[in-house]
PDB file of N, CA and C in Angstrom:
ATOM      1  N   MET A   1     106.506 111.315 101.853  1.00 59.00           N
ATOM      2  CA  MET A   1     105.230 111.674 101.243  1.00 59.00           C
ATOM      3  C   MET A   1     104.017 111.367 102.178  1.00 59.00           C
ATOM      4  N   ASN A   2     104.142 109.828 102.290  1.00 70.00           N
ATOM      5  CA  ASN A   2     102.951 109.401 102.984  1.00 70.00           C
ATOM      6  C   ASN A   2     102.646 110.024 104.297  1.00 70.00           C
ATOM      7  N   ASP A   3     103.804 110.522 105.114  1.00 91.00           N
ATOM      8  CA  ASP A   3     103.790 111.214 106.319  1.00 91.00           C
ATOM      9  C   ASP A   3     103.002 112.267 106.434  1.00 91.00           C
ATOM     10  N   VAL A   4     102.745 113.038 105.155  1.00 94.00           N
ATOM     11  CA  VAL A   4     101.849 114.228 105.076  1.00 94.00           C
ATOM     12  C   VAL A   4     100.458 113.590 105.093  1.00 94.00           C
ATOM     13  N   LEU A   5     100.170 112.802 104.427  1.00 94.00           N
ATOM     14  CA  LEU A   5      98.942 112.135 104.341  1.00 94.00           C
ATOM     15  C   LEU A   5      98.440 111.490 105.640  1.00 94.00           C
ATOM     16  N   GLN A   6      99.262 110.716 106.271  1.00 94.00           N
ATOM     17  CA  GLN A   6      98.872 110.266 107.680  1.00 94.00           C
ATOM     18  C   GLN A   6      98.583 111.470 108.523  1.00 94.00           C
ATOM     19  N   GLN A   7      99.544 112.439 108.570  1.00 96.00           N
ATOM     20  CA  GLN A   7      99.327 113.527 109.452  1.00 96.00           C
ATOM     21  C   GLN A   7      98.013 114.393 109.150  1.00 96.00           C
ATOM     22  N   LEU A   8      97.740 114.489 107.787  1.00 97.00           N
ATOM     23  CA  LEU A   8      96.461 115.209 107.603  1.00 97.00           C
ATOM     24  C   LEU A   8      95.391 114.251 107.930  1.00 97.00           C
ATOM     25  N   ALA A   9      95.394 113.043 107.971  1.00 97.00           N
ATOM     26  CA  ALA A   9      94.220 111.964 108.174  1.00 97.00           C
ATOM     27  C   ALA A   9      93.969 112.093 109.551  1.00 97.00           C
ATOM     28  N   LEU A  10      95.244 112.281 110.585  1.00 97.00           N
ATOM     29  CA  LEU A  10      94.882 112.329 111.876  1.00 97.00           C
ATOM     30  C   LEU A  10      94.430 113.760 112.292  1.00 97.00           C
ATOM     31  N   VAL A  11      94.688 114.726 111.773  1.00 97.00           N
ATOM     32  CA  VAL A  11      94.066 116.029 111.923  1.00 97.00           C
ATOM     33  C   VAL A  11      92.361 115.881 111.369  1.00 97.00           C
ATOM     34  N   LEU A  12      92.229 115.374 110.406  1.00 98.00           N
ATOM     35  CA  LEU A  12      90.901 115.414 110.046  1.00 98.00           C
ATOM     36  C   LEU A  12      90.035 114.361 110.912  1.00 98.00           C
ATOM     37  N   GLU A  13      90.578 113.544 111.443  1.00 97.00           N
ATOM     38  CA  GLU A  13      89.947 112.504 112.761  1.00 97.00           C
ATOM     39  C   GLU A  13      89.763 113.518 113.943  1.00 97.00           C
ATOM     40  N   GLN A  14      90.878 114.345 114.116  1.00 97.00           N
ATOM     41  CA  GLN A  14      90.432 115.096 115.444  1.00 97.00           C
ATOM     42  C   GLN A  14      89.460 116.156 115.143  1.00 97.00           C
ATOM     43  N   ARG A  15      89.229 116.726 113.880  1.00 97.00           N
ATOM     44  CA  ARG A  15      88.487 117.962 113.549  1.00 97.00           C
ATOM     45  C   ARG A  15      86.891 117.142 113.704  1.00 97.00           C
ATOM     46  N   LYS A  16      86.729 115.689 113.573  1.00 96.00           N
ATOM     47  CA  LYS A  16      85.272 115.133 114.015  1.00 96.00           C
ATOM     48  C   LYS A  16      84.868 115.540 115.352  1.00 96.00           C
ATOM     49  N   GLN A  17      85.646 115.841 116.271  1.00 95.00           N
ATOM     50  CA  GLN A  17      85.345 116.047 117.649  1.00 95.00           C
ATOM     51  C   GLN A  17      85.051 117.867 117.778  1.00 95.00           C
ATOM     52  N   GLN A  18      85.325 118.665 116.909  1.00 96.00           N
ATOM     53  CA  GLN A  18      85.340 119.975 117.229  1.00 96.00           C
ATOM     54  C   GLN A  18      83.905 120.427 116.550  1.00 96.00           C
ATOM     55  N   SER A  19      83.412 121.505 117.103  1.00 96.00           N
ATOM     56  CA  SER A  19      81.993 122.001 116.636  1.00 96.00           C
ATOM     57  C   SER A  19      82.274 122.897 115.204  1.00 96.00           C
ATOM     58  N   ALA A  20      81.178 122.694 114.450  1.00 96.00           N
ATOM     59  CA  ALA A  20      81.271 123.268 113.176  1.00 96.00           C
ATOM     60  C   ALA A  20      81.557 124.908 113.170  1.00 96.00           C
ATOM     61  N   ASP A  21      81.357 125.463 114.252  1.00 95.00           N
ATOM     62  CA  ASP A  21      81.698 126.732 114.206  1.00 95.00           C
ATOM     63  C   ASP A  21      83.116 127.139 114.543  1.00 95.00           C
ATOM     64  N   GLN A  22      84.000 126.012 114.974  1.00 94.00           N
ATOM     65  CA  GLN A  22      85.224 126.233 115.143  1.00 94.00           C
ATOM     66  C   GLN A  22      86.312 125.828 114.008  1.00 94.00           C
ATOM     67  N   SER A  23      85.847 124.937 113.433  1.00 96.00           N
ATOM     68  CA  SER A  23      86.686 124.313 112.328  1.00 96.00           C
ATOM     69  C   SER A  23      86.056 124.042 111.006  1.00 96.00           C
ATOM     70  N   TYR A  24      86.747 124.566 109.916  1.00 97.00           N
ATOM     71  CA  TYR A  24      86.118 124.360 108.677  1.00 97.00           C
ATOM     72  C   TYR A  24      85.966 123.076 108.049  1.00 97.00           C
ATOM     73  N   VAL A  25      86.642 122.020 108.611  1.00 98.00           N
ATOM     74  CA  VAL A  25      86.377 120.555 108.299  1.00 98.00           C
ATOM     75  C   VAL A  25      85.355 120.151 109.130  1.00 98.00           C
ATOM     76  N   ALA A  26      85.232 120.563 110.511  1.00 97.00           N
ATOM     77  CA  ALA A  26      84.096 119.989 111.191  1.00 97.00           C
ATOM     78  C   ALA A  26      82.737 120.684 110.718  1.00 97.00           C
ATOM     79  N   SER A  27      82.818 121.815 110.033  1.00 98.00           N
ATOM     80  CA  SER A  27      81.550 122.271 109.313  1.00 98.00           C
ATOM     81  C   SER A  27      81.196 121.491 107.980  1.00 98.00           C
ATOM     82  N   LEU A  28      82.284 120.679 107.564  1.00 98.00           N
ATOM     83  CA  LEU A  28      82.045 119.848 106.278  1.00 98.00           C
ATOM     84  C   LEU A  28      81.442 118.786 106.711  1.00 98.00           C
ATOM     85  N   TYR A  29      81.880 118.113 107.734  1.00 98.00           N
ATOM     86  CA  TYR A  29      81.279 116.941 108.079  1.00 98.00           C
ATOM     87  C   TYR A  29      79.739 117.155 108.835  1.00 98.00           C
ATOM     88  N   ALA A  30      79.462 118.369 109.460  1.00 97.00           N
ATOM     89  CA  ALA A  30      78.318 118.575 109.963  1.00 97.00           C
ATOM     90  C   ALA A  30      77.286 118.766 108.567  1.00 97.00           C
ATOM     91  N   LYS A  31      77.674 119.380 107.639  1.00 98.00           N
ATOM     92  CA  LYS A  31      76.756 119.561 106.588  1.00 98.00           C
ATOM     93  C   LYS A  31      76.605 118.220 105.681  1.00 98.00           C
ATOM     94  N   GLY A  32      77.364 117.173 106.036  1.00 97.00           N
ATOM     95  CA  GLY A  32      77.061 115.859 105.434  1.00 97.00           C
ATOM     96  C   GLY A  32      77.560 115.312 104.057  1.00 97.00           C
ATOM     97  N   LEU A  33      77.576 114.241 103.690  1.00 98.00           N
ATOM     98  CA  LEU A  33      78.261 113.788 102.467  1.00 98.00           C
ATOM     99  C   LEU A  33      77.940 114.301 101.358  1.00 98.00           C
ATOM    100  N   ASP A  34      76.649 114.833 101.204  1.00 98.00           N
ATOM    101  CA  ASP A  34      76.207 115.521  99.975  1.00 98.00           C
ATOM    102  C   ASP A  34      77.153 116.883  99.672  1.00 98.00           C
ATOM    103  N   HIS A  35      77.252 117.554 100.833  1.00 98.00           N
ATOM    104  CA  HIS A  35      78.065 118.878 100.789  1.00 98.00           C
ATOM    105  C   HIS A  35      79.700 118.554 100.587  1.00 98.00           C
ATOM    106  N   ILE A  36      79.944 117.524 101.002  1.00 98.00           N
ATOM    107  CA  ILE A  36      81.489 117.148 100.807  1.00 98.00           C
ATOM    108  C   ILE A  36      81.557 116.662  99.246  1.00 98.00           C
ATOM    109  N   LEU A  37      80.764 116.021  98.851  1.00 98.00           N
ATOM    110  CA  LEU A  37      80.679 115.730  97.148  1.00 98.00           C
ATOM    111  C   LEU A  37      80.786 116.803  96.533  1.00 98.00           C
ATOM    112  N   LYS A  38      79.916 117.702  96.905  1.00 98.00           N
ATOM    113  CA  LYS A  38      79.691 119.120  96.157  1.00 98.00           C
ATOM    114  C   LYS A  38      81.112 119.599  96.044  1.00 98.00           C
ATOM    115  N   LYS A  39      81.902 119.787  97.272  1.00 98.00           N
ATOM    116  CA  LYS A  39      83.008 120.371  97.346  1.00 98.00           C
ATOM    117  C   LYS A  39      84.180 119.655  96.464  1.00 98.00           C
ATOM    118  N   ILE A  40      84.004 118.339  96.661  1.00 98.00           N
ATOM    119  CA  ILE A  40      85.182 117.598  95.641  1.00 98.00           C
ATOM    120  C   ILE A  40      84.730 117.970  94.213  1.00 98.00           C
ATOM    121  N   GLY A  41      83.396 118.021  93.808  1.00 98.00           N
ATOM    122  CA  GLY A  41      83.175 118.364  92.343  1.00 98.00           C
ATOM    123  C   GLY A  41      83.695 119.759  92.178  1.00 98.00           C
ATOM    124  N   GLU A  42      83.423 120.772  92.955  1.00 98.00           N
ATOM    125  CA  GLU A  42      84.100 122.098  92.585  1.00 98.00           C
ATOM    126  C   GLU A  42      85.379 122.015  92.391  1.00 98.00           C
ATOM    127  N   GLU A  43      86.115 121.437  93.419  1.00 98.00           N
ATOM    128  CA  GLU A  43      87.637 121.328  93.283  1.00 98.00           C
ATOM    129  C   GLU A  43      88.165 120.515  92.058  1.00 98.00           C
ATOM    130  N   ALA A  44      87.288 119.544  91.686  1.00 98.00           N
ATOM    131  CA  ALA A  44      87.772 118.941  90.437  1.00 98.00           C
ATOM    132  C   ALA A  44      87.584 119.799  89.238  1.00 98.00           C
ATOM    133  N   THR A  45      86.363 120.641  89.205  1.00 98.00           N
ATOM    134  CA  THR A  45      86.358 121.426  88.221  1.00 98.00           C
ATOM    135  C   THR A  45      87.438 122.607  88.164  1.00 98.00           C
ATOM    136  N   GLU A  46      87.597 123.117  89.220  1.00 98.00           N
ATOM    137  CA  GLU A  46      89.015 124.215  89.264  1.00 98.00           C
ATOM    138  C   GLU A  46      90.137 123.575  88.925  1.00 98.00           C
ATOM    139  N   THR A  47      90.340 122.061  89.135  1.00 98.00           N
ATOM    140  CA  THR A  47      91.612 121.661  88.754  1.00 98.00           C
ATOM    141  C   THR A  47      91.781 121.374  87.186  1.00 98.00           C
ATOM    142  N   VAL A  48      90.739 121.065  86.612  1.00 98.00           N
ATOM    143  CA  VAL A  48      90.289 121.055  85.270  1.00 98.00           C
ATOM    144  C   VAL A  48      90.604 122.392  84.459  1.00 98.00           C
ATOM    145  N   MET A  49      90.083 123.317  85.185  1.00 98.00           N
ATOM    146  CA  MET A  49      90.120 124.997  84.413  1.00 98.00           C
ATOM    147  C   MET A  49      91.420 125.131  84.774  1.00 98.00           C
ATOM    148  N   ALA A  50      92.338 125.186  85.549  1.00 98.00           N
ATOM    149  CA  ALA A  50      93.552 125.313  85.784  1.00 98.00           C
ATOM    150  C   ALA A  50      94.392 124.584  84.778  1.00 98.00           C
ATOM    151  N   ALA A  51      94.213 123.384  84.618  1.00 98.00           N
ATOM    152  CA  ALA A  51      94.993 122.675  83.760  1.00 98.00           C
ATOM    153  C   ALA A  51      94.795 123.196  82.357  1.00 98.00           C
ATOM    154  N   LYS A  52      93.683 123.533  82.135  1.00 98.00           N
ATOM    155  CA  LYS A  52      93.347 124.071  80.657  1.00 98.00           C
ATOM    156  C   LYS A  52      94.091 125.631  80.395  1.00 98.00           C
ATOM    157  N   ASP A  53      94.184 126.447  81.567  1.00 97.00           N
ATOM    158  CA  ASP A  53      94.864 127.390  81.502  1.00 97.00           C
ATOM    159  C   ASP A  53      96.378 127.185  81.435  1.00 97.00           C
ATOM    160  N   GLY A  54      96.889 125.886  81.875  1.00 97.00           N
ATOM    161  CA  GLY A  54      98.184 125.756  81.672  1.00 97.00           C
ATOM    162  C   GLY A  54      99.190 126.567  82.705  1.00 97.00           C
ATOM    163  N   ASP A  55      98.596 127.015  83.807  1.00 96.00           N
ATOM    164  CA  ASP A  55      99.239 127.686  85.037  1.00 96.00           C
ATOM    165  C   ASP A  55      99.650 126.592  85.768  1.00 96.00           C
ATOM    166  N   LYS A  56     101.078 126.180  86.099  1.00 97.00           N
ATOM    167  CA  LYS A  56     101.596 124.953  86.672  1.00 97.00           C
ATOM    168  C   LYS A  56     101.227 125.239  88.383  1.00 97.00           C
ATOM    169  N   ASP A  57     101.549 126.484  88.786  1.00 98.00           N
ATOM    170  CA  ASP A  57     101.211 126.705  90.161  1.00 98.00           C
ATOM    171  C   ASP A  57      99.678 126.803  90.556  1.00 98.00           C
ATOM    172  N   LYS A  58      98.916 127.129  89.626  1.00 98.00           N
ATOM    173  CA  LYS A  58      97.543 127.044  90.031  1.00 98.00           C
ATOM    174  C   LYS A  58      97.107 125.552  89.817  1.00 98.00           C
ATOM    175  N   ILE A  59      97.617 124.684  89.108  1.00 98.00           N
ATOM    176  CA  ILE A  59      97.379 123.350  88.941  1.00 98.00           C
ATOM    177  C   ILE A  59      97.770 122.543  90.165  1.00 98.00           C
ATOM    178  N   VAL A  60      98.900 122.928  90.588  1.00 98.00           N
ATOM    179  CA  VAL A  60      99.235 122.223  92.095  1.00 98.00           C
ATOM    180  C   VAL A  60      98.292 122.697  93.067  1.00 98.00           C
ATOM    181  N   TYR A  61      98.139 124.034  93.238  1.00 98.00           N
ATOM    182  CA  TYR A  61      97.122 124.737  94.182  1.00 98.00           C
ATOM    183  C   TYR A  61      95.801 123.922  94.296  1.00 98.00           C
ATOM    184  N   GLU A  62      95.119 123.645  93.036  1.00 98.00           N
ATOM    185  CA  GLU A  62      93.943 123.078  92.666  1.00 98.00           C
ATOM    186  C   GLU A  62      94.018 121.756  93.084  1.00 98.00           C
ATOM    187  N   VAL A  63      94.905 121.151  92.769  1.00 98.00           N
ATOM    188  CA  VAL A  63      95.063 119.558  93.184  1.00 98.00           C
ATOM    189  C   VAL A  63      95.351 119.424  94.541  1.00 98.00           C
ATOM    190  N   ALA A  64      96.081 120.233  95.281  1.00 98.00           N
ATOM    191  CA  ALA A  64      96.044 119.922  96.428  1.00 98.00           C
ATOM    192  C   ALA A  64      94.640 120.161  97.343  1.00 98.00           C
ATOM    193  N   ASP A  65      93.751 121.261  96.930  1.00 98.00           N
ATOM    194  CA  ASP A  65      92.458 121.659  97.252  1.00 98.00           C
ATOM    195  C   ASP A  65      91.584 120.228  97.161  1.00 98.00           C
ATOM    196  N   LEU A  66      91.836 119.541  95.884  1.00 98.00           N
ATOM    197  CA  LEU A  66      91.132 118.241  95.413  1.00 98.00           C
ATOM    198  C   LEU A  66      91.384 117.091  96.393  1.00 98.00           C
ATOM    199  N   TRP A  67      92.590 116.962  96.682  1.00 98.00           N
ATOM    200  CA  TRP A  67      93.372 115.870  97.486  1.00 98.00           C
ATOM    201  C   TRP A  67      92.789 116.250  98.995  1.00 98.00           C
ATOM    202  N   PHE A  68      92.810 117.371  99.332  1.00 98.00           N
ATOM    203  CA  PHE A  68      92.223 117.726 100.749  1.00 98.00           C
ATOM    204  C   PHE A  68      90.889 117.348 101.008  1.00 98.00           C
ATOM    205  N   HIS A  69      89.803 117.672 100.001  1.00 98.00           N
ATOM    206  CA  HIS A  69      88.628 117.477 100.153  1.00 98.00           C
ATOM    207  C   HIS A  69      88.290 115.818  99.767  1.00 98.00           C
ATOM    208  N   SER A  70      89.013 115.126  99.253  1.00 98.00           N
ATOM    209  CA  SER A  70      89.092 113.731  98.921  1.00 98.00           C
ATOM    210  C   SER A  70      89.360 112.998 100.172  1.00 98.00           C
ATOM    211  N   MET A  71      90.392 113.553 100.978  1.00 98.00           N
ATOM    212  CA  MET A  71      90.696 113.246 102.414  1.00 98.00           C
ATOM    213  C   MET A  71      89.555 113.214 103.283  1.00 98.00           C
ATOM    214  N   VAL A  72      88.926 114.473 103.106  1.00 98.00           N
ATOM    215  CA  VAL A  72      87.915 114.703 104.163  1.00 98.00           C
ATOM    216  C   VAL A  72      86.721 113.864 103.913  1.00 98.00           C
ATOM    217  N   LEU A  73      86.504 113.313 102.590  1.00 98.00           N
ATOM    218  CA  LEU A  73      85.422 112.370 102.215  1.00 98.00           C
ATOM    219  C   LEU A  73      86.061 110.914 102.843  1.00 98.00           C
ATOM    220  N   LEU A  74      87.532 110.672 102.647  1.00 98.00           N
ATOM    221  CA  LEU A  74      87.597 109.282 103.303  1.00 98.00           C
ATOM    222  C   LEU A  74      87.572 109.112 104.720  1.00 98.00           C
ATOM    223  N   ALA A  75      87.770 110.297 105.462  1.00 98.00           N
ATOM    224  CA  ALA A  75      87.544 110.445 106.882  1.00 98.00           C
ATOM    225  C   ALA A  75      86.078 110.199 107.281  1.00 98.00           C
ATOM    226  N   HIS A  76      85.344 110.910 106.608  1.00 98.00           N
ATOM    227  CA  HIS A  76      83.957 111.087 106.668  1.00 98.00           C
ATOM    228  C   HIS A  76      83.190 109.341 106.484  1.00 98.00           C
ATOM    229  N   GLN A  77      83.966 108.690 105.583  1.00 98.00           N
ATOM    230  CA  GLN A  77      83.429 107.590 105.457  1.00 98.00           C
ATOM    231  C   GLN A  77      84.380 106.231 106.046  1.00 98.00           C
ATOM    232  N   GLU A  78      85.169 106.878 107.100  1.00 97.00           N
ATOM    233  CA  GLU A  78      85.853 105.745 108.179  1.00 97.00           C
ATOM    234  C   GLU A  78      86.874 105.273 107.438  1.00 97.00           C
ATOM    235  N   LEU A  79      87.496 105.827 106.299  1.00 97.00           N
ATOM    236  CA  LEU A  79      88.692 105.243 105.449  1.00 97.00           C
ATOM    237  C   LEU A  79      89.686 106.235 105.562  1.00 97.00           C
ATOM    238  N   GLY A  80      90.988 105.812 105.178  1.00 95.00           N
ATOM    239  CA  GLY A  80      92.083 106.873 105.319  1.00 95.00           C
ATOM    240  C   GLY A  80      93.013 106.569 104.020  1.00 95.00           C
ATOM    241  N   PRO A  81      93.946 107.339 103.905  1.00 95.00           N
ATOM    242  CA  PRO A  81      94.993 107.176 102.776  1.00 95.00           C
ATOM    243  C   PRO A  81      95.559 106.052 102.649  1.00 95.00           C
ATOM    244  N   GLU A  82      95.673 105.265 103.585  1.00 94.00           N
ATOM    245  CA  GLU A  82      96.527 103.927 103.519  1.00 94.00           C
ATOM    246  C   GLU A  82      95.773 102.962 102.549  1.00 94.00           C
ATOM    247  N   GLN A  83      94.248 103.029 102.551  1.00 96.00           N
ATOM    248  CA  GLN A  83      93.468 102.066 101.807  1.00 96.00           C
ATOM    249  C   GLN A  83      93.707 102.540 100.130  1.00 96.00           C
ATOM    250  N   VAL A  84      93.820 103.807  99.981  1.00 95.00           N
ATOM    251  CA  VAL A  84      93.960 104.239  98.854  1.00 95.00           C
ATOM    252  C   VAL A  84      95.543 103.838  98.005  1.00 95.00           C
ATOM    253  N   ILE A  85      96.547 104.281  98.906  1.00 93.00           N
ATOM    254  CA  ILE A  85      97.925 103.713  98.675  1.00 93.00           C
ATOM    255  C   ILE A  85      97.870 102.366  98.630  1.00 93.00           C
ATOM    256  N   ASN A  86      97.303 101.589  99.521  1.00 92.00           N
ATOM    257  CA  ASN A  86      97.386 100.120  99.393  1.00 92.00           C
ATOM    258  C   ASN A  86      96.811  99.486  97.788  1.00 92.00           C
ATOM    259  N   GLU A  87      95.920 100.420  97.295  1.00 92.00           N
ATOM    260  CA  GLU A  87      94.959 100.278  95.974  1.00 92.00           C
ATOM    261  C   GLU A  87      95.947 100.495  95.021  1.00 92.00           C
ATOM    262  N   LEU A  88      96.636 101.493  95.217  1.00 91.00           N
ATOM    263  CA  LEU A  88      97.582 102.124  94.106  1.00 91.00           C
ATOM    264  C   LEU A  88      98.853 100.963  93.972  1.00 91.00           C
ATOM    265  N   GLN A  89      99.191 100.698  95.190  1.00 91.00           N
ATOM    266  CA  GLN A  89     100.011  99.496  95.057  1.00 91.00           C
ATOM    267  C   GLN A  89      99.782  98.262  94.371  1.00 91.00           C
ATOM    268  N   ARG A  90      98.676  97.904  94.804  1.00 88.00           N
ATOM    269  CA  ARG A  90      98.056  96.741  94.078  1.00 88.00           C
ATOM    270  C   ARG A  90      98.070  96.838  92.652  1.00 88.00           C
ATOM    271  N   ARG A  91      97.861  97.945  92.190  1.00 88.00           N
ATOM    272  CA  ARG A  91      97.749  98.207  90.608  1.00 88.00           C
ATOM    273  C   ARG A  91      99.153  98.370  89.981  1.00 88.00           C
ATOM    274  N   PHE A  92     100.085  98.777  90.795  1.00 85.00           N
ATOM    275  CA  PHE A  92     101.540  99.019  90.258  1.00 85.00           C
ATOM    276  C   PHE A  92     101.922  97.537  89.588  1.00 85.00           C
ATOM    277  N   GLY A  93     102.534  98.041  88.577  1.00 80.00           N
ATOM    278  CA  GLY A  93     103.031  96.817  87.393  1.00 80.00           C
ATOM    279  C   GLY A  93     101.858  96.178  86.501  1.00 80.00           C
ATOM    280  N   LEU A  94     100.635  96.729  86.930  1.00 72.00           N
ATOM    281  CA  LEU A  94      99.642  96.011  85.950  1.00 72.00           C
ATOM    282  C   LEU A  94      99.263  97.219  84.852  1.00 72.00           C
ATOM    283  N   SER A  95      99.191  96.848  83.688  1.00 72.00           N
ATOM    284  CA  SER A  95      98.949  97.833  82.791  1.00 72.00           C
ATOM    285  C   SER A  95      97.410  98.126  82.992  1.00 72.00           C
ATOM    286  N   GLY A  96      97.025  99.394  82.477  1.00 66.00           N
ATOM    287  CA  GLY A  96      95.635  99.796  83.027  1.00 66.00           C
ATOM    288  C   GLY A  96      94.825  98.833  82.264  1.00 66.00           C
ATOM    289  N   LEU A  97      95.044  98.434  80.950  1.00 72.00           N
ATOM    290  CA  LEU A  97      94.132  97.533  80.388  1.00 72.00           C
ATOM    291  C   LEU A  97      93.904  96.202  81.186  1.00 72.00           C
ATOM    292  N   GLN A  98      94.891  95.795  81.758  1.00 69.00           N
ATOM    293  CA  GLN A  98      94.784  94.590  82.739  1.00 69.00           C
ATOM    294  C   GLN A  98      93.870  94.872  83.813  1.00 69.00           C
ATOM    295  N   GLU A  99      94.181  95.904  84.613  1.00 61.00           N
ATOM    296  CA  GLU A  99      93.584  96.382  85.608  1.00 61.00           C
ATOM    297  C   GLU A  99      92.004  96.611  85.532  1.00 61.00           C
ATOM    298  N   LYS A 100      91.688  97.012  84.446  1.00 68.00           N
ATOM    299  CA  LYS A 100      90.274  97.469  84.124  1.00 68.00           C
ATOM    300  C   LYS A 100      89.633  96.019  83.811  1.00 68.00           C
ATOM    301  N   ALA A 101      90.458  94.987  83.037  1.00 72.00           N
ATOM    302  CA  ALA A 101      89.879  93.674  82.791  1.00 72.00           C
ATOM    303  C   ALA A 101      89.653  92.938  84.267  1.00 72.00           C
ATOM    304  N   GLN A 102      90.299  93.198  85.364  1.00 73.00           N
ATOM    305  CA  GLN A 102      90.216  92.394  86.413  1.00 73.00           C
ATOM    306  C   GLN A 102      89.044  93.047  87.209  1.00 73.00           C
ATOM    307  N   ARG A 103      88.813  94.408  87.119  1.00 68.00           N
ATOM    308  CA  ARG A 103      87.580  94.844  87.618  1.00 68.00           C
ATOM    309  C   ARG A 103      86.399  94.493  86.913  1.00 68.00           C
ATOM    310  N   SER A 104      86.294  94.292  85.699  1.00 69.00           N
ATOM    311  CA  SER A 104      85.114  93.781  84.908  1.00 69.00           C
ATOM    312  C   SER A 104      84.934  92.332  85.153  1.00 69.00           C
ATOM    313  N   SER A 105      85.920  91.515  85.414  1.00 67.00           N
ATOM    314  CA  SER A 105      85.511  90.120  85.636  1.00 67.00           C
ATOM    315  C   SER A 105      85.219  89.935  87.270  1.00 67.00           C
ATOM    316  N   SER A 106      85.270  90.731  88.182  1.00 63.00           N
ATOM    317  CA  SER A 106      85.015  90.891  89.559  1.00 63.00           C
ATOM    318  C   SER A 106      83.339  90.865  89.711  1.00 63.00           C
TER     319      SER A 106
END
């Protein structure tokens, strides 16, 4: 599973070298952070709407779009999926309440 995220991260890095008229991802980078954040907001809203409709195929499709655009954000910020995976692994075994308490005390 992580292989797909790593492969996508590589492609997203490569797209930084392309011109905006050759690549959708390059056009997102060229439009800047606010545009990328807007796309994430749109995809999050579409995910919520799909979930409200209860259409499992559409939920998967919209979550894929949300993850994709989140990965674009990570790449734009010079981050990758490994940082997110490491954070999830750090939280594994903690209750949500424990994790929240740790954040509050930091």
